[in-house]
PDB file of C-alpha atoms in Angstrom:
ATOM      1  CA  GLN A   1      24.718  -4.849  24.803  1.00 93.00           C
ATOM      2  CA  VAL A   2      21.994  -6.016  27.128  1.00 96.00           C
ATOM      3  CA  GLN A   3      20.504  -3.253  29.256  1.00 97.00           C
ATOM      4  CA  LEU A   4      17.759  -3.297  31.839  1.00 98.00           C
ATOM      5  CA  VAL A   5      16.635   0.176  32.887  1.00 98.00           C
ATOM      6  CA  GLN A   6      14.307   0.451  35.841  1.00 98.00           C
ATOM      7  CA  SER A   7      11.923   3.192  36.879  1.00 98.00           C
ATOM      8  CA  GLY A   8      12.806   5.729  39.536  1.00 98.00           C
ATOM      9  CA  ALA A   9      12.559   5.689  43.289  1.00 98.00           C
ATOM     10  CA  GLU A  10       9.134   5.636  44.915  1.00 98.00           C
ATOM     11  CA  VAL A  11       7.793   6.667  48.301  1.00 98.00           C
ATOM     12  CA  LYS A  12       4.541   5.019  49.318  1.00 98.00           C
ATOM     13  CA  LYS A  13       2.314   4.963  52.366  1.00 98.00           C
ATOM     14  CA  PRO A  14       1.493   1.714  54.140  1.00 98.00           C
ATOM     15  CA  GLY A  15      -1.360  -0.077  52.419  1.00 98.00           C
ATOM     16  CA  ALA A  16      -0.608   1.446  49.021  1.00 98.00           C
ATOM     17  CA  SER A  17       0.663  -0.299  45.895  1.00 98.00           C
ATOM     18  CA  VAL A  18       3.785   0.244  43.819  1.00 98.00           C
ATOM     19  CA  LYS A  19       4.522  -0.749  40.233  1.00 98.00           C
ATOM     20  CA  VAL A  20       8.151  -0.901  39.147  1.00 98.00           C
ATOM     21  CA  SER A  21       9.073  -1.094  35.472  1.00 98.00           C
ATOM     22  CA  CYS A  22      12.097  -2.649  33.815  1.00 98.00           C
ATOM     23  CA  LYS A  23      12.763  -1.764  30.165  1.00 98.00           C
ATOM     24  CA  ALA A  24      14.974  -4.213  28.328  1.00 98.00           C
ATOM     25  CA  SER A  25      17.128  -3.651  25.271  1.00 97.00           C
ATOM     26  CA  GLY A  26      19.932  -5.379  23.410  1.00 96.00           C
ATOM     27  CA  TYR A  27      18.324  -8.799  23.112  1.00 97.00           C
ATOM     28  CA  THR A  28      15.122 -10.507  21.992  1.00 97.00           C
ATOM     29  CA  PHE A  29      12.886  -9.732  24.955  1.00 97.00           C
ATOM     30  CA  SER A  30      10.444 -12.587  24.449  1.00 96.00           C
ATOM     31  CA  SER A  31      13.214 -15.193  24.449  1.00 96.00           C
ATOM     32  CA  TYR A  32      14.079 -14.806  28.112  1.00 96.00           C
ATOM     33  CA  GLY A  33      12.364 -14.569  31.461  1.00 97.00           C
ATOM     34  CA  ILE A  34      12.688 -11.714  33.926  1.00 98.00           C
ATOM     35  CA  THR A  35      13.480 -12.325  37.571  1.00 98.00           C
ATOM     36  CA  TRP A  36      12.680  -9.896  40.392  1.00 98.00           C
ATOM     37  CA  VAL A  37      14.889  -9.750  43.484  1.00 98.00           C
ATOM     38  CA  ARG A  38      14.720  -7.334  46.389  1.00 98.00           C
ATOM     39  CA  GLN A  39      17.161  -6.207  49.055  1.00 98.00           C
ATOM     40  CA  ALA A  40      16.089  -4.507  52.262  1.00 98.00           C
ATOM     41  CA  PRO A  41      18.507  -1.942  53.705  1.00 97.00           C
ATOM     42  CA  GLY A  42      21.618  -3.687  55.011  1.00 96.00           C
ATOM     43  CA  GLN A  43      20.149  -7.105  54.266  1.00 97.00           C
ATOM     44  CA  GLY A  44      20.701  -9.898  51.771  1.00 97.00           C
ATOM     45  CA  LEU A  45      19.114 -10.716  48.441  1.00 98.00           C
ATOM     46  CA  GLU A  46      15.566 -12.092  48.337  1.00 98.00           C
ATOM     47  CA  TRP A  47      14.159 -13.820  45.249  1.00 98.00           C
ATOM     48  CA  MET A  48      10.596 -12.653  44.593  1.00 98.00           C
ATOM     49  CA  GLY A  49       9.632 -14.414  41.429  1.00 98.00           C
ATOM     50  CA  TRP A  50      10.036 -14.936  37.708  1.00 98.00           C
ATOM     51  CA  ILE A  51       7.989 -14.280  34.614  1.00 98.00           C
ATOM     52  CA  SER A  52       8.371 -15.691  31.152  1.00 97.00           C
ATOM     53  CA  ALA A  53       8.414 -12.914  28.579  1.00 96.00           C
ATOM     54  CA  TYR A  54       7.431 -15.534  26.004  1.00 95.00           C
ATOM     55  CA  ASN A  55       4.068 -16.611  27.396  1.00 95.00           C
ATOM     56  CA  GLY A  56       3.595 -14.751  30.683  1.00 95.00           C
ATOM     57  CA  ASP A  57       3.986 -17.796  32.915  1.00 97.00           C
ATOM     58  CA  THR A  58       4.923 -16.792  36.431  1.00 98.00           C
ATOM     59  CA  ASN A  59       6.387 -18.335  39.533  1.00 97.00           C
ATOM     60  CA  TYR A  60       6.169 -16.311  42.735  1.00 98.00           C
ATOM     61  CA  ALA A  61       7.808 -16.923  46.078  1.00 97.00           C
ATOM     62  CA  GLN A  62       5.154 -18.117  48.507  1.00 96.00           C
ATOM     63  CA  LYS A  63       5.906 -15.133  50.718  1.00 96.00           C
ATOM     64  CA  PHE A  64       4.565 -12.758  48.062  1.00 96.00           C
ATOM     65  CA  GLN A  65       1.686 -14.849  46.704  1.00 95.00           C
ATOM     66  CA  GLY A  66      -1.481 -12.765  46.607  1.00 96.00           C
ATOM     67  CA  ARG A  67       0.392  -9.454  46.920  1.00 98.00           C
ATOM     68  CA  VAL A  68       2.591  -9.436  43.838  1.00 98.00           C
ATOM     69  CA  THR A  69       1.829  -9.429  40.138  1.00 98.00           C
ATOM     70  CA  MET A  70       4.514  -9.636  37.468  1.00 98.00           C
ATOM     71  CA  THR A  71       3.648  -8.774  33.894  1.00 98.00           C
ATOM     72  CA  THR A  72       5.380  -8.040  30.621  1.00 98.00           C
ATOM     73  CA  ASP A  73       4.623  -5.909  27.578  1.00 97.00           C
ATOM     74  CA  THR A  74       6.407  -7.377  24.595  1.00 96.00           C
ATOM     75  CA  SER A  75       5.485  -4.383  22.425  1.00 97.00           C
ATOM     76  CA  THR A  76       7.738  -2.176  24.560  1.00 97.00           C
ATOM     77  CA  SER A  77      10.105  -4.875  25.911  1.00 98.00           C
ATOM     78  CA  THR A  78       9.147  -3.881  29.421  1.00 98.00           C
ATOM     79  CA  ALA A  79       8.538  -5.969  32.513  1.00 98.00           C
ATOM     80  CA  TYR A  80       6.542  -4.803  35.495  1.00 98.00           C
ATOM     81  CA  MET A  81       6.357  -5.821  39.125  1.00 98.00           C
ATOM     82  CA  GLU A  82       3.409  -4.614  41.190  1.00 98.00           C
ATOM     83  CA  LEU A  83       3.406  -5.108  44.953  1.00 98.00           C
ATOM     84  CA  ARG A  84       0.227  -4.327  46.884  1.00 98.00           C
ATOM     85  CA  SER A  85      -0.691  -3.750  50.528  1.00 98.00           C
ATOM     86  CA  LEU A  86       2.731  -2.305  51.216  1.00 98.00           C
ATOM     87  CA  ARG A  87       4.188  -2.480  54.705  1.00 98.00           C
ATOM     88  CA  SER A  88       7.212  -0.788  56.191  1.00 97.00           C
ATOM     89  CA  ASP A  89       9.222  -3.986  55.822  1.00 97.00           C
ATOM     90  CA  ASP A  90       8.708  -3.818  52.055  1.00 98.00           C
ATOM     91  CA  THR A  91      11.164  -0.913  52.027  1.00 98.00           C
ATOM     92  CA  ALA A  92      13.922  -2.211  49.794  1.00 98.00           C
ATOM     93  CA  VAL A  93      15.774  -1.886  46.533  1.00 98.00           C
ATOM     94  CA  TYR A  94      13.953  -3.906  43.892  1.00 98.00           C
ATOM     95  CA  TYR A  95      15.985  -5.372  41.035  1.00 98.00           C
ATOM     96  CA  CYS A  96      14.929  -6.924  37.760  1.00 98.00           C
ATOM     97  CA  ALA A  97      17.313  -9.331  36.096  1.00 97.00           C
ATOM     98  CA  ARG A  98      17.747 -11.434  33.019  1.00 95.00           C
ATOM     99  CA  ALA A  99      19.237 -13.997  35.294  1.00 87.00           C
ATOM    100  CA  PRO A 100      21.911 -14.587  36.051  1.00 86.00           C
ATOM    101  CA  SER A 101      24.088 -12.179  34.123  1.00 89.00           C
ATOM    102  CA  ASP A 102      22.167  -8.983  33.458  1.00 94.00           C
ATOM    103  CA  TRP A 103      20.628  -6.769  36.116  1.00 96.00           C
ATOM    104  CA  GLY A 104      18.792  -3.496  36.281  1.00 97.00           C
ATOM    105  CA  GLN A 105      20.164  -0.651  38.351  1.00 97.00           C
ATOM    106  CA  GLY A 106      17.616  -1.162  41.111  1.00 98.00           C
ATOM    107  CA  THR A 107      14.616   0.860  42.267  1.00 98.00           C
ATOM    108  CA  LEU A 108      14.369   2.050  45.859  1.00 98.00           C
ATOM    109  CA  VAL A 109      10.867   1.714  47.245  1.00 98.00           C
ATOM    110  CA  THR A 110      10.340   3.387  50.596  1.00 98.00           C
ATOM    111  CA  VAL A 111       7.203   2.638  52.574  1.00 98.00           C
ATOM    112  CA  SER A 112       6.574   5.189  55.270  1.00 97.00           C
ATOM    113  CA  SER A 113       3.644   7.000  56.802  1.00 95.00           C
TER     114      SER A 113
ATOM    115  CA  ASP B   1      11.988 -23.976  50.420  1.00 95.00           C
ATOM    116  CA  ILE B   2      15.641 -24.926  50.015  1.00 97.00           C
ATOM    117  CA  GLN B   3      17.787 -23.147  52.577  1.00 98.00           C
ATOM    118  CA  MET B   4      21.221 -21.965  51.506  1.00 98.00           C
ATOM    119  CA  THR B   5      23.772 -21.474  54.270  1.00 98.00           C
ATOM    120  CA  GLN B   6      27.020 -19.665  53.611  1.00 98.00           C
ATOM    121  CA  SER B   7      30.068 -19.729  55.804  1.00 98.00           C
ATOM    122  CA  PRO B   8      31.652 -17.713  57.075  1.00 97.00           C
ATOM    123  CA  SER B   9      29.263 -14.761  57.307  1.00 97.00           C
ATOM    124  CA  SER B  10      32.241 -12.431  57.263  1.00 97.00           C
ATOM    125  CA  LEU B  11      35.869 -12.886  56.452  1.00 96.00           C
ATOM    126  CA  SER B  12      38.916 -10.690  56.888  1.00 97.00           C
ATOM    127  CA  ALA B  13      41.761 -11.116  54.460  1.00 96.00           C
ATOM    128  CA  SER B  14      44.686  -9.235  52.999  1.00 96.00           C
ATOM    129  CA  VAL B  15      45.664  -8.225  49.484  1.00 96.00           C
ATOM    130  CA  GLY B  16      47.298 -11.217  47.817  1.00 96.00           C
ATOM    131  CA  ASP B  17      45.502 -13.808  49.956  1.00 97.00           C
ATOM    132  CA  ARG B  18      43.498 -16.782  48.736  1.00 98.00           C
ATOM    133  CA  VAL B  19      40.074 -17.255  50.305  1.00 97.00           C
ATOM    134  CA  THR B  20      37.335 -19.868  50.151  1.00 98.00           C
ATOM    135  CA  ILE B  21      33.635 -19.350  50.848  1.00 98.00           C
ATOM    136  CA  THR B  22      31.354 -22.299  51.427  1.00 98.00           C
ATOM    137  CA  CYS B  23      27.671 -22.667  50.545  1.00 98.00           C
ATOM    138  CA  ARG B  24      25.557 -25.581  51.753  1.00 98.00           C
ATOM    139  CA  ALA B  25      22.081 -26.432  50.479  1.00 98.00           C
ATOM    140  CA  SER B  26      19.473 -28.000  52.751  1.00 98.00           C
ATOM    141  CA  GLN B  27      18.789 -30.570  50.037  1.00 98.00           C
ATOM    142  CA  GLY B  28      20.475 -31.674  46.858  1.00 98.00           C
ATOM    143  CA  ILE B  29      20.495 -29.164  44.035  1.00 98.00           C
ATOM    144  CA  SER B  30      22.756 -30.990  41.549  1.00 97.00           C
ATOM    145  CA  TYR B  31      24.986 -28.299  40.033  1.00 97.00           C
ATOM    146  CA  TYR B  32      22.345 -25.570  39.861  1.00 97.00           C
ATOM    147  CA  LEU B  33      24.308 -23.068  41.890  1.00 97.00           C
ATOM    148  CA  ALA B  34      25.387 -19.536  41.067  1.00 97.00           C
ATOM    149  CA  TRP B  35      27.728 -17.103  42.792  1.00 98.00           C
ATOM    150  CA  PHE B  36      27.365 -13.319  42.799  1.00 98.00           C
ATOM    151  CA  GLN B  37      29.522 -10.429  43.940  1.00 98.00           C
ATOM    152  CA  GLN B  38      27.891  -7.270  45.231  1.00 98.00           C
ATOM    153  CA  LYS B  39      29.493  -3.956  46.106  1.00 97.00           C
ATOM    154  CA  PRO B  40      27.728  -1.274  48.164  1.00 96.00           C
ATOM    155  CA  GLY B  41      25.038   0.544  46.219  1.00 95.00           C
ATOM    156  CA  LYS B  42      25.458  -1.668  43.167  1.00 97.00           C
ATOM    157  CA  ALA B  43      23.485  -4.486  41.598  1.00 97.00           C
ATOM    158  CA  PRO B  44      24.838  -7.998  42.043  1.00 97.00           C
ATOM    159  CA  LYS B  45      27.334  -9.198  39.462  1.00 97.00           C
ATOM    160  CA  SER B  46      27.267 -12.780  38.259  1.00 96.00           C
ATOM    161  CA  LEU B  47      30.560 -14.642  38.730  1.00 98.00           C
ATOM    162  CA  ILE B  48      29.839 -18.343  38.405  1.00 97.00           C
ATOM    163  CA  TYR B  49      26.937 -20.410  37.074  1.00 96.00           C
ATOM    164  CA  ALA B  50      26.291 -24.145  37.123  1.00 97.00           C
ATOM    165  CA  ALA B  51      28.568 -24.405  40.162  1.00 98.00           C
ATOM    166  CA  SER B  52      31.860 -24.124  38.304  1.00 98.00           C
ATOM    167  CA  ASN B  53      31.374 -22.194  35.065  1.00 97.00           C
ATOM    168  CA  LEU B  54      32.909 -18.756  34.890  1.00 97.00           C
ATOM    169  CA  GLN B  55      30.636 -16.034  33.592  1.00 96.00           C
ATOM    170  CA  SER B  56      31.953 -14.288  30.499  1.00 94.00           C
ATOM    171  CA  GLY B  57      34.395 -11.520  31.386  1.00 95.00           C
ATOM    172  CA  VAL B  58      35.018 -12.725  34.933  1.00 97.00           C
ATOM    173  CA  PRO B  59      38.704 -13.236  35.700  1.00 97.00           C
ATOM    174  CA  SER B  60      40.015 -16.742  36.288  1.00 97.00           C
ATOM    175  CA  LYS B  61      41.027 -15.833  39.834  1.00 97.00           C
ATOM    176  CA  PHE B  62      37.442 -16.793  40.686  1.00 98.00           C
ATOM    177  CA  SER B  63      36.572 -20.466  40.676  1.00 98.00           C
ATOM    178  CA  GLY B  64      33.690 -22.572  41.888  1.00 98.00           C
ATOM    179  CA  SER B  65      33.264 -26.220  42.694  1.00 98.00           C
ATOM    180  CA  GLY B  66      30.833 -28.679  44.199  1.00 98.00           C
ATOM    181  CA  SER B  67      27.615 -30.493  43.475  1.00 97.00           C
ATOM    182  CA  GLY B  68      24.695 -31.862  45.421  1.00 97.00           C
ATOM    183  CA  THR B  69      24.672 -29.949  48.687  1.00 98.00           C
ATOM    184  CA  ASP B  70      28.185 -28.565  49.190  1.00 98.00           C
ATOM    185  CA  PHE B  71      29.785 -25.839  47.125  1.00 98.00           C
ATOM    186  CA  THR B  72      32.761 -23.523  47.332  1.00 98.00           C
ATOM    187  CA  LEU B  73      33.861 -20.246  45.802  1.00 98.00           C
ATOM    188  CA  THR B  74      37.596 -19.636  45.782  1.00 98.00           C
ATOM    189  CA  ILE B  75      39.238 -16.314  45.064  1.00 98.00           C
ATOM    190  CA  THR B  76      42.991 -16.178  44.576  1.00 97.00           C
ATOM    191  CA  SER B  77      45.393 -13.272  44.746  1.00 96.00           C
ATOM    192  CA  LEU B  78      42.922 -10.880  46.373  1.00 97.00           C
ATOM    193  CA  GLN B  79      42.959  -7.333  45.070  1.00 96.00           C
ATOM    194  CA  PRO B  80      41.298  -4.260  46.611  1.00 95.00           C
ATOM    195  CA  GLU B  81      38.417  -4.480  44.136  1.00 96.00           C
ATOM    196  CA  ASP B  82      37.559  -8.003  45.331  1.00 97.00           C
ATOM    197  CA  PHE B  83      36.483  -6.814  48.773  1.00 93.00           C
ATOM    198  CA  ALA B  84      32.714  -7.077  48.572  1.00 97.00           C
ATOM    199  CA  THR B  85      29.812  -9.280  49.640  1.00 98.00           C
ATOM    200  CA  TYR B  86      29.377 -12.647  47.959  1.00 98.00           C
ATOM    201  CA  TYR B  87      26.126 -14.579  47.611  1.00 98.00           C
ATOM    202  CA  CYS B  88      25.316 -18.068  46.435  1.00 98.00           C
ATOM    203  CA  GLN B  89      21.943 -18.895  44.885  1.00 98.00           C
ATOM    204  CA  GLN B  90      20.328 -22.206  44.028  1.00 97.00           C
ATOM    205  CA  TYR B  91      18.227 -22.415  40.900  1.00 96.00           C
ATOM    206  CA  ASN B  92      17.269 -26.069  41.057  1.00 97.00           C
ATOM    207  CA  THR B  93      13.875 -25.604  42.735  1.00 96.00           C
ATOM    208  CA  TYR B  94      11.508 -22.646  43.060  1.00 95.00           C
ATOM    209  CA  PRO B  95      11.837 -20.360  44.944  1.00 95.00           C
ATOM    210  CA  PHE B  96      15.422 -19.767  43.852  1.00 96.00           C
ATOM    211  CA  THR B  97      16.839 -18.963  47.251  1.00 97.00           C
ATOM    212  CA  PHE B  98      20.007 -17.041  48.102  1.00 98.00           C
ATOM    213  CA  GLY B  99      22.495 -17.602  50.860  1.00 98.00           C
ATOM    214  CA  GLN B 100      22.709 -14.911  53.512  1.00 98.00           C
ATOM    215  CA  GLY B 101      25.925 -13.506  52.079  1.00 98.00           C
ATOM    216  CA  THR B 102      29.597 -13.459  53.011  1.00 98.00           C
ATOM    217  CA  ARG B 103      31.206 -10.083  53.593  1.00 98.00           C
ATOM    218  CA  LEU B 104      34.846 -10.097  52.554  1.00 97.00           C
ATOM    219  CA  GLU B 105      36.730  -7.331  54.312  1.00 96.00           C
ATOM    220  CA  ILE B 106      40.270  -6.099  54.224  1.00 87.00           C
TER     221      ILE B 106
END
């Protein structure tokens, strides 16, 4: 069965960077894209962007342009999302997904001084 | 960006009830609309794709309809496990925006 397993919770200081990983199994990784979605505490879902695991093409939400980089490593079937210049309002659970049906368990990123 | 507006934002219902949640897009999105259910502390679960297609394994008590700008999610015979937050999402145009969510409460 399809599984997406994300890296563990992170605590970062404002201005730092975080890199969240998402290891896929149960399907041909390079045949599908990976979507990243985040959810701030008590808030709704926010689409961050998408990366093709086939050729690395990306599409980022304008809000994150210049601060986010999504990458994949087909040798390990792992996707990564790096967010830089963290602010307190980046505190959220970050999800990877093989949209729409398969989701990771989420990674809590806390940004606090 | 396409704005997705759900109504109502919250809804109280009882076990056995039938409820309908509406999602409106700020511009036409054809049938590129998905519905998700999310329970506290859990990842979203896909219910419906392409506006009216049931995701594999999702019970037929969930149904979706609509095209263009107006969409609905209907849930019949509510059970305790159906009380959750529901989100619509358009995937016609990047960025693939979500509605603000509808909290379904007992």
